PDB file of C-alpha atoms in Angstrom:
ATOM      1  CA  TRP A 563       6.926  -4.966  -5.574  1.00 95.00           C
ATOM      2  CA  LYS A 564       6.310  -7.914  -7.895  1.00 96.00           C
ATOM      3  CA  ILE A 565       3.849  -5.867  -9.945  1.00 97.00           C
ATOM      4  CA  ALA A 566       6.259  -2.934 -10.191  1.00 97.00           C
ATOM      5  CA  HIS A 567       8.944  -5.353 -11.401  1.00 97.00           C
ATOM      6  CA  LEU A 568       6.582  -6.713 -14.063  1.00 97.00           C
ATOM      7  CA  VAL A 569       5.535  -3.385 -15.518  1.00 98.00           C
ATOM      8  CA  SER A 570       8.572  -1.149 -15.028  1.00 97.00           C
ATOM      9  CA  GLY A 571      11.552  -3.476 -14.663  1.00 97.00           C
ATOM     10  CA  GLU A 572      12.182  -2.279 -11.105  1.00 96.00           C
ATOM     11  CA  TYR A 573      14.879  -4.365  -9.441  1.00 96.00           C
ATOM     12  CA  TYR A 574      13.455  -7.393  -7.641  1.00 96.00           C
ATOM     13  CA  CYS A 575      15.651  -9.453  -5.331  1.00 95.00           C
ATOM     14  CA  GLU A 576      14.519 -13.040  -4.736  1.00 95.00           C
ATOM     15  CA  ARG A 577      16.700 -13.365  -1.627  1.00 93.00           C
ATOM     16  CA  THR A 578      15.218 -10.282  -0.033  1.00 95.00           C
ATOM     17  CA  ALA A 579      11.685 -11.282  -1.007  1.00 95.00           C
ATOM     18  CA  ALA A 580      12.275 -14.703   0.564  1.00 95.00           C
ATOM     19  CA  ALA A 581      13.345 -13.058   3.820  1.00 95.00           C
ATOM     20  CA  ALA A 582      10.200 -10.917   3.832  1.00 95.00           C
ATOM     21  CA  GLN A 583       8.099 -14.011   3.156  1.00 95.00           C
ATOM     22  CA  GLU A 584       9.786 -15.839   6.045  1.00 96.00           C
ATOM     23  CA  ALA A 585       8.851 -12.983   8.375  1.00 97.00           C
ATOM     24  CA  LEU A 586       5.273 -13.049   7.093  1.00 95.00           C
ATOM     25  CA  ASP A 587       4.996 -16.819   7.526  1.00 97.00           C
ATOM     26  CA  LEU A 588       6.216 -16.544  11.114  1.00 97.00           C
ATOM     27  CA  MET A 589       3.653 -13.873  11.890  1.00 95.00           C
ATOM     28  CA  LEU A 590       0.852 -15.847  10.250  1.00 95.00           C
ATOM     29  CA  GLU A 591       1.678 -18.810  12.499  1.00 96.00           C
ATOM     30  CA  CYS A 592       1.431 -16.519  15.506  1.00 96.00           C
ATOM     31  CA  VAL A 593      -1.934 -15.192  14.319  1.00 96.00           C
ATOM     32  CA  ASP A 594      -3.260 -18.714  13.799  1.00 95.00           C
ATOM     33  CA  THR A 595      -2.184 -19.722  17.309  1.00 96.00           C
ATOM     34  CA  MET A 596      -3.873 -16.695  18.844  1.00 95.00           C
ATOM     35  CA  HIS A 597      -7.071 -17.304  16.894  1.00 93.00           C
ATOM     36  CA  LYS A 598      -7.148 -20.781  18.412  1.00 94.00           C
ATOM     37  CA  GLY A 599      -6.842 -19.346  21.902  1.00 94.00           C
ATOM     38  CA  GLY A 600      -3.138 -20.017  22.301  1.00 95.00           C
ATOM     39  CA  VAL A 601      -0.625 -17.869  24.142  1.00 95.00           C
ATOM     40  CA  PRO A 602       0.902 -15.084  22.009  1.00 94.00           C
ATOM     41  CA  ASP A 603       4.394 -16.106  20.872  1.00 96.00           C
ATOM     42  CA  PHE A 604       6.233 -12.844  21.468  1.00 97.00           C
ATOM     43  CA  GLU A 605       9.594 -14.436  20.697  1.00 97.00           C
ATOM     44  CA  ALA A 606       8.414 -15.501  17.235  1.00 97.00           C
ATOM     45  CA  MET A 607       6.827 -12.091  16.638  1.00 96.00           C
ATOM     46  CA  THR A 608      10.081 -10.387  17.575  1.00 97.00           C
ATOM     47  CA  MET A 609      12.018 -12.683  15.254  1.00 97.00           C
ATOM     48  CA  ALA A 610       9.602 -11.853  12.435  1.00 97.00           C
ATOM     49  CA  GLN A 611      10.229  -8.133  12.995  1.00 96.00           C
ATOM     50  CA  MET A 612      13.998  -8.705  12.989  1.00 97.00           C
ATOM     51  CA  ILE A 613      13.856 -10.676   9.740  1.00 97.00           C
ATOM     52  CA  SER A 614      11.674  -7.995   8.187  1.00 96.00           C
ATOM     53  CA  GLY A 615      14.237  -5.406   9.267  1.00 95.00           C
ATOM     54  CA  LEU A 616      16.984  -7.528   7.723  1.00 95.00           C
ATOM     55  CA  SER A 617      15.114  -7.562   4.411  1.00 95.00           C
ATOM     56  CA  MET A 618      15.238  -3.766   4.419  1.00 94.00           C
ATOM     57  CA  GLN A 619      18.940  -3.755   5.233  1.00 94.00           C
ATOM     58  CA  LEU A 620      19.662  -6.231   2.436  1.00 91.00           C
ATOM     59  CA  LEU A 621      17.891  -4.039  -0.104  1.00 92.00           C
ATOM     60  CA  GLY A 622      18.828  -0.660   1.294  1.00 93.00           C
ATOM     61  CA  ASN A 623      15.203   0.465   1.487  1.00 93.00           C
ATOM     62  CA  SER A 624      11.822  -0.703   2.815  1.00 93.00           C
ATOM     63  CA  ARG A 625      10.455  -2.011  -0.511  1.00 94.00           C
ATOM     64  CA  ALA A 626      10.125  -5.649   0.617  1.00 93.00           C
ATOM     65  CA  ALA A 627       8.181  -4.727   3.750  1.00 93.00           C
ATOM     66  CA  SER A 628       6.203  -1.651   2.789  1.00 93.00           C
ATOM     67  CA  GLY A 629       3.584  -0.907   0.147  1.00 95.00           C
ATOM     68  CA  ALA A 630       0.600   1.368  -0.275  1.00 96.00           C
ATOM     69  CA  GLU A 631      -0.804   0.228   3.080  1.00 97.00           C
ATOM     70  CA  HIS A 632       2.128   1.893   4.860  1.00 96.00           C
ATOM     71  CA  LEU A 633       1.489   5.143   3.034  1.00 97.00           C
ATOM     72  CA  ILE A 634      -1.902   5.303   4.731  1.00 96.00           C
ATOM     73  CA  ALA A 635      -0.042   5.156   8.046  1.00 97.00           C
ATOM     74  CA  HIS A 636       2.156   8.029   6.865  1.00 97.00           C
ATOM     75  CA  LEU A 637      -1.000   9.970   6.008  1.00 97.00           C
ATOM     76  CA  VAL A 638      -2.132   9.582   9.617  1.00 97.00           C
ATOM     77  CA  GLU A 639       1.267  10.702  10.878  1.00 96.00           C
ATOM     78  CA  MET A 640       1.416  13.765   8.583  1.00 97.00           C
ATOM     79  CA  LYS A 641      -2.144  14.940   9.372  1.00 97.00           C
ATOM     80  CA  PRO A 642      -2.905  17.016   6.239  1.00 98.00           C
ATOM     81  CA  PRO A 643      -6.154  19.032   6.068  1.00 97.00           C
ATOM     82  CA  ARG A 644      -9.247  16.964   7.010  1.00 97.00           C
ATOM     83  CA  PHE A 645      -7.028  14.333   8.640  1.00 98.00           C
ATOM     84  CA  GLU A 646      -6.092  16.410  11.687  1.00 97.00           C
ATOM     85  CA  ASN A 647      -7.878  13.997  14.034  1.00 97.00           C
ATOM     86  CA  ALA A 648      -6.274  10.875  12.585  1.00 97.00           C
ATOM     87  CA  ASN A 649      -4.421   8.868  15.213  1.00 97.00           C
ATOM     88  CA  GLY A 650      -2.974   5.467  15.988  1.00 96.00           C
ATOM     89  CA  ILE A 651       0.404   3.792  16.221  1.00 96.00           C
ATOM     90  CA  HIS A 652       2.075   2.863  12.950  1.00 96.00           C
ATOM     91  CA  GLY A 653       1.119  -0.816  12.974  1.00 94.00           C
ATOM     92  CA  GLU A 654      -2.530  -0.089  13.724  1.00 96.00           C
ATOM     93  CA  CYS A 655      -2.716   2.298  10.787  1.00 97.00           C
ATOM     94  CA  VAL A 656      -0.945  -0.161   8.489  1.00 97.00           C
ATOM     95  CA  GLY A 657      -3.548  -2.779   9.448  1.00 97.00           C
ATOM     96  CA  VAL A 658      -6.353  -0.454   8.416  1.00 98.00           C
ATOM     97  CA  GLY A 659      -4.379   0.366   5.284  1.00 98.00           C
ATOM     98  CA  ALA A 660      -4.140  -3.331   4.430  1.00 97.00           C
ATOM     99  CA  VAL A 661      -7.940  -3.606   4.563  1.00 98.00           C
ATOM    100  CA  ILE A 662      -8.337  -0.562   2.288  1.00 98.00           C
ATOM    101  CA  CYS A 663      -5.712  -1.715  -0.229  1.00 98.00           C
ATOM    102  CA  ALA A 664      -6.985  -5.290  -0.367  1.00 98.00           C
ATOM    103  CA  GLY A 665     -10.496  -4.071  -1.094  1.00 98.00           C
ATOM    104  CA  GLU A 666      -9.332  -1.812  -3.904  1.00 98.00           C
ATOM    105  CA  TYR A 667      -6.945  -4.340  -5.440  1.00 98.00           C
ATOM    106  CA  HIS A 668      -9.563  -7.080  -5.595  1.00 98.00           C
ATOM    107  CA  ARG A 669     -12.050  -4.591  -7.056  1.00 98.00           C
ATOM    108  CA  MET A 670      -9.523  -3.719  -9.755  1.00 98.00           C
ATOM    109  CA  ALA A 671      -8.762  -7.368 -10.486  1.00 98.00           C
ATOM    110  CA  ALA A 672     -12.414  -7.978 -11.360  1.00 98.00           C
ATOM    111  CA  LEU A 673     -12.190  -5.346 -14.103  1.00 97.00           C
ATOM    112  CA  THR A 674     -10.184  -4.934 -17.315  1.00 97.00           C
ATOM    113  CA  PRO A 675      -8.495  -1.535 -17.604  1.00 98.00           C
ATOM    114  CA  LYS A 676      -7.277   0.499 -20.537  1.00 98.00           C
ATOM    115  CA  ALA A 677      -4.086   2.543 -20.382  1.00 98.00           C
ATOM    116  CA  LYS A 678      -4.339   6.316 -20.344  1.00 97.00           C
ATOM    117  CA  PRO A 679      -1.565   8.870 -20.829  1.00 97.00           C
ATOM    118  CA  TYR A 680       0.567   9.816 -17.862  1.00 98.00           C
ATOM    119  CA  LYS A 681      -0.038  13.225 -16.340  1.00 97.00           C
ATOM    120  CA  PRO A 682       1.942  14.640 -13.413  1.00 97.00           C
ATOM    121  CA  LEU A 683       0.132  15.379 -10.196  1.00 98.00           C
ATOM    122  CA  ASP A 684      -1.857  18.582 -10.510  1.00 98.00           C
ATOM    123  CA  GLU A 685      -0.261  21.253  -8.328  1.00 98.00           C
ATOM    124  CA  ALA A 686      -3.618  22.776  -7.423  1.00 98.00           C
ATOM    125  CA  TRP A 687      -4.861  19.354  -6.275  1.00 98.00           C
ATOM    126  CA  VAL A 688      -1.732  18.798  -4.177  1.00 98.00           C
ATOM    127  CA  ARG A 689      -2.053  22.184  -2.509  1.00 98.00           C
ATOM    128  CA  GLU A 690      -5.735  21.598  -1.773  1.00 98.00           C
ATOM    129  CA  LYS A 691      -5.188  18.138  -0.270  1.00 98.00           C
ATOM    130  CA  PHE A 692      -1.923  18.757   1.590  1.00 98.00           C
ATOM    131  CA  GLY A 693      -2.120  22.422   2.561  1.00 98.00           C
ATOM    132  CA  PRO A 694       1.117  23.508   4.280  1.00 98.00           C
ATOM    133  CA  LEU A 695       2.711  20.144   3.403  1.00 98.00           C
ATOM    134  CA  ALA A 696       2.258  20.668  -0.344  1.00 98.00           C
ATOM    135  CA  ASP A 697       5.751  21.905  -1.193  1.00 98.00           C
ATOM    136  CA  GLY A 698       7.324  18.748   0.196  1.00 98.00           C
ATOM    137  CA  ILE A 699       4.853  16.537  -1.676  1.00 98.00           C
ATOM    138  CA  LEU A 700       5.567  18.349  -4.937  1.00 98.00           C
ATOM    139  CA  ARG A 701       9.321  17.886  -4.459  1.00 98.00           C
ATOM    140  CA  GLU A 702       8.831  14.184  -3.697  1.00 98.00           C
ATOM    141  CA  ASN A 703       6.975  13.731  -6.982  1.00 98.00           C
ATOM    142  CA  GLU A 704       9.237  15.773  -9.252  1.00 97.00           C
ATOM    143  CA  HIS A 705      10.638  12.598 -10.843  1.00 97.00           C
ATOM    144  CA  ASP A 706       7.427  10.584 -10.778  1.00 98.00           C
ATOM    145  CA  CYS A 707       8.059   6.830 -11.059  1.00 97.00           C
ATOM    146  CA  LEU A 708       4.870   6.575 -13.145  1.00 97.00           C
ATOM    147  CA  ALA A 709       6.560   8.545 -15.918  1.00 97.00           C
ATOM    148  CA  ALA A 710       9.402   6.034 -16.277  1.00 96.00           C
ATOM    149  CA  PHE A 711       7.506   3.417 -18.306  1.00 97.00           C
ATOM    150  CA  ASP A 712       4.630   3.008 -20.771  1.00 98.00           C
ATOM    151  CA  PRO A 713       1.263   2.593 -18.955  1.00 98.00           C
ATOM    152  CA  GLN A 714       0.342   0.022 -21.594  1.00 98.00           C
ATOM    153  CA  ASN A 715       2.799  -2.302 -19.822  1.00 98.00           C
ATOM    154  CA  ILE A 716       0.314  -2.544 -16.949  1.00 98.00           C
ATOM    155  CA  VAL A 717      -2.509  -3.589 -19.260  1.00 98.00           C
ATOM    156  CA  ASP A 718      -0.281  -6.047 -21.104  1.00 98.00           C
ATOM    157  CA  HIS A 719       0.553  -7.776 -17.799  1.00 98.00           C
ATOM    158  CA  TRP A 720      -2.963  -7.585 -16.349  1.00 98.00           C
ATOM    159  CA  ASP A 721      -3.515 -11.351 -16.251  1.00 98.00           C
ATOM    160  CA  GLU A 722      -0.279 -11.771 -14.285  1.00 98.00           C
ATOM    161  CA  ILE A 723      -1.250  -8.901 -11.999  1.00 98.00           C
ATOM    162  CA  ARG A 724      -4.590 -10.607 -11.367  1.00 98.00           C
ATOM    163  CA  GLU A 725      -2.737 -13.761 -10.309  1.00 98.00           C
ATOM    164  CA  ILE A 726      -0.657 -11.759  -7.822  1.00 97.00           C
ATOM    165  CA  ILE A 727      -3.773 -10.081  -6.427  1.00 98.00           C
ATOM    166  CA  ALA A 728      -5.439 -13.489  -6.067  1.00 98.00           C
ATOM    167  CA  GLY A 729      -2.764 -14.305  -3.475  1.00 96.00           C
ATOM    168  CA  ILE A 730      -3.738 -11.319  -1.334  1.00 96.00           C
ATOM    169  CA  PRO A 731      -6.366 -11.934   1.374  1.00 96.00           C
ATOM    170  CA  THR A 732      -9.652 -10.143   0.806  1.00 98.00           C
ATOM    171  CA  ALA A 733     -10.544  -6.993   2.699  1.00 98.00           C
ATOM    172  CA  ALA A 734     -13.140  -8.979   4.655  1.00 98.00           C
ATOM    173  CA  SER A 735     -10.509 -11.544   5.652  1.00 96.00           C
ATOM    174  CA  PHE A 736      -8.076  -8.863   6.813  1.00 96.00           C
ATOM    175  CA  ALA A 737     -10.837  -7.082   8.733  1.00 97.00           C
ATOM    176  CA  TRP A 738     -12.029 -10.285  10.407  1.00 96.00           C
ATOM    177  CA  THR A 739      -8.495 -11.232  11.468  1.00 95.00           C
ATOM    178  CA  LEU A 740      -7.778  -7.807  12.950  1.00 96.00           C
ATOM    179  CA  HIS A 741     -11.174  -7.562  14.639  1.00 96.00           C
ATOM    180  CA  ALA A 742     -10.872 -11.056  16.134  1.00 94.00           C
ATOM    181  CA  LEU A 743      -7.534 -10.111  17.702  1.00 93.00           C
ATOM    182  CA  GLY A 744      -8.862  -6.842  19.092  1.00 94.00           C
ATOM    183  CA  GLY A 745      -7.126  -4.774  16.418  1.00 95.00           C
ATOM    184  CA  LYS A 746      -8.219  -1.735  14.450  1.00 97.00           C
ATOM    185  CA  TYR A 747      -9.612  -2.354  10.977  1.00 97.00           C
ATOM    186  CA  ARG A 748     -11.860   0.595  10.068  1.00 98.00           C
ATOM    187  CA  LEU A 749     -10.912   4.132   9.091  1.00 98.00           C
ATOM    188  CA  SER A 750     -13.013   5.396  11.985  1.00 97.00           C
ATOM    189  CA  ASP A 751     -10.832   3.306  14.324  1.00 98.00           C
ATOM    190  CA  ILE A 752      -7.897   5.564  13.473  1.00 98.00           C
ATOM    191  CA  GLY A 753      -9.800   8.850  13.546  1.00 97.00           C
ATOM    192  CA  ILE A 754     -10.520   9.177   9.812  1.00 97.00           C
ATOM    193  CA  ASP A 755     -14.039  10.032   8.695  1.00 96.00           C
ATOM    194  CA  GLU A 756     -15.491   7.201   6.596  1.00 95.00           C
ATOM    195  CA  SER A 757     -16.663   9.817   4.071  1.00 95.00           C
ATOM    196  CA  LEU A 758     -12.988  10.216   3.067  1.00 96.00           C
ATOM    197  CA  ARG A 759     -12.617   6.535   2.113  1.00 95.00           C
ATOM    198  CA  ASP A 760     -12.650   7.188  -1.650  1.00 93.00           C
ATOM    199  CA  GLU A 761      -9.859   9.764  -1.319  1.00 96.00           C
ATOM    200  CA  VAL A 762      -7.546   8.003   1.122  1.00 97.00           C
ATOM    201  CA  LEU A 763      -5.596   6.023  -1.484  1.00 97.00           C
ATOM    202  CA  ASP A 764      -5.337   8.927  -3.938  1.00 97.00           C
ATOM    203  CA  ILE A 765      -3.921  11.212  -1.264  1.00 98.00           C
ATOM    204  CA  SER A 766      -1.679   8.704   0.507  1.00 98.00           C
ATOM    205  CA  THR A 767      -0.008   7.420  -2.679  1.00 97.00           C
ATOM    206  CA  ALA A 768       1.281  10.937  -3.346  1.00 98.00           C
ATOM    207  CA  ILE A 769       3.255  10.921  -0.100  1.00 98.00           C
ATOM    208  CA  ARG A 770       6.088   8.755  -1.394  1.00 96.00           C
ATOM    209  CA  ASN A 771       7.359   8.364  -4.951  1.00 97.00           C
ATOM    210  CA  ARG A 772       7.040   4.580  -4.919  1.00 96.00           C
ATOM    211  CA  LEU A 773       5.436   2.492  -7.649  1.00 97.00           C
ATOM    212  CA  THR A 774       2.484   0.698  -6.082  1.00 97.00           C
ATOM    213  CA  LEU A 775      -0.615  -0.679  -7.753  1.00 98.00           C
ATOM    214  CA  ALA A 776      -2.571   2.028  -5.952  1.00 98.00           C
ATOM    215  CA  ARG A 777      -0.404   4.668  -7.637  1.00 98.00           C
ATOM    216  CA  MET A 778      -0.783   2.969 -11.023  1.00 98.00           C
ATOM    217  CA  ARG A 779      -4.494   3.789 -10.945  1.00 98.00           C
ATOM    218  CA  ARG A 780      -3.563   7.252 -12.198  1.00 98.00           C
ATOM    219  CA  VAL A 781      -2.711   5.793 -15.615  1.00 98.00           C
ATOM    220  CA  LEU A 782      -5.545   3.256 -15.809  1.00 98.00           C
ATOM    221  CA  ASP A 783      -9.083   3.703 -17.079  1.00 98.00           C
ATOM    222  CA  PHE A 784     -11.610   1.231 -15.714  1.00 95.00           C
ATOM    223  CA  GLY A 785     -14.491   2.669 -17.675  1.00 88.00           C
ATOM    224  CA  GLY A 786     -16.191   4.494 -14.849  1.00 65.00           C
TER     225      GLY A 786
END
């Protein structure tokens, strides 16, 4: 959300972001307690979920609580071709999505991209990847948020974007936390073949017309 605000001027509400951060801080305290062998604080976890829900109500959408990691959960729920065996409750899939996104974002941060011209999603690609779901995906992307600003804005703000990414735990950290708590952290844990790893973000970011860093990759050239 912060990155989208930087590069496209998307509305960013400090009050709503603070509420989302409060929910995250509560949940992190619960995780820390559980890692130390303490009793799960279900009351605090419930409060965190309520505050997160309030952030969505304040904004009128899920922006403060949902990024590209949630789109991977939607991919599991939609089950397009080759993902028919994907399974898992929403939170489990979001956890795996967080590992995938963190890995890609930190990989990107280590590089320096160049901007490339915007091109709409290729209809043939959409139909191949989404099969009978393709018409809905094409409608969702008719007014692509990537087309609303100059891709050079991303490059111009790359140092600031790197700073934001630096505040995101690494993929290894996410995976360790989830694994230590008995959670799912690998694509295979949610019924997705590991051979599809390189495609998961490309396909999932097409599901919703939301400006995420994962979606921005379509207008960035990292030189191979």
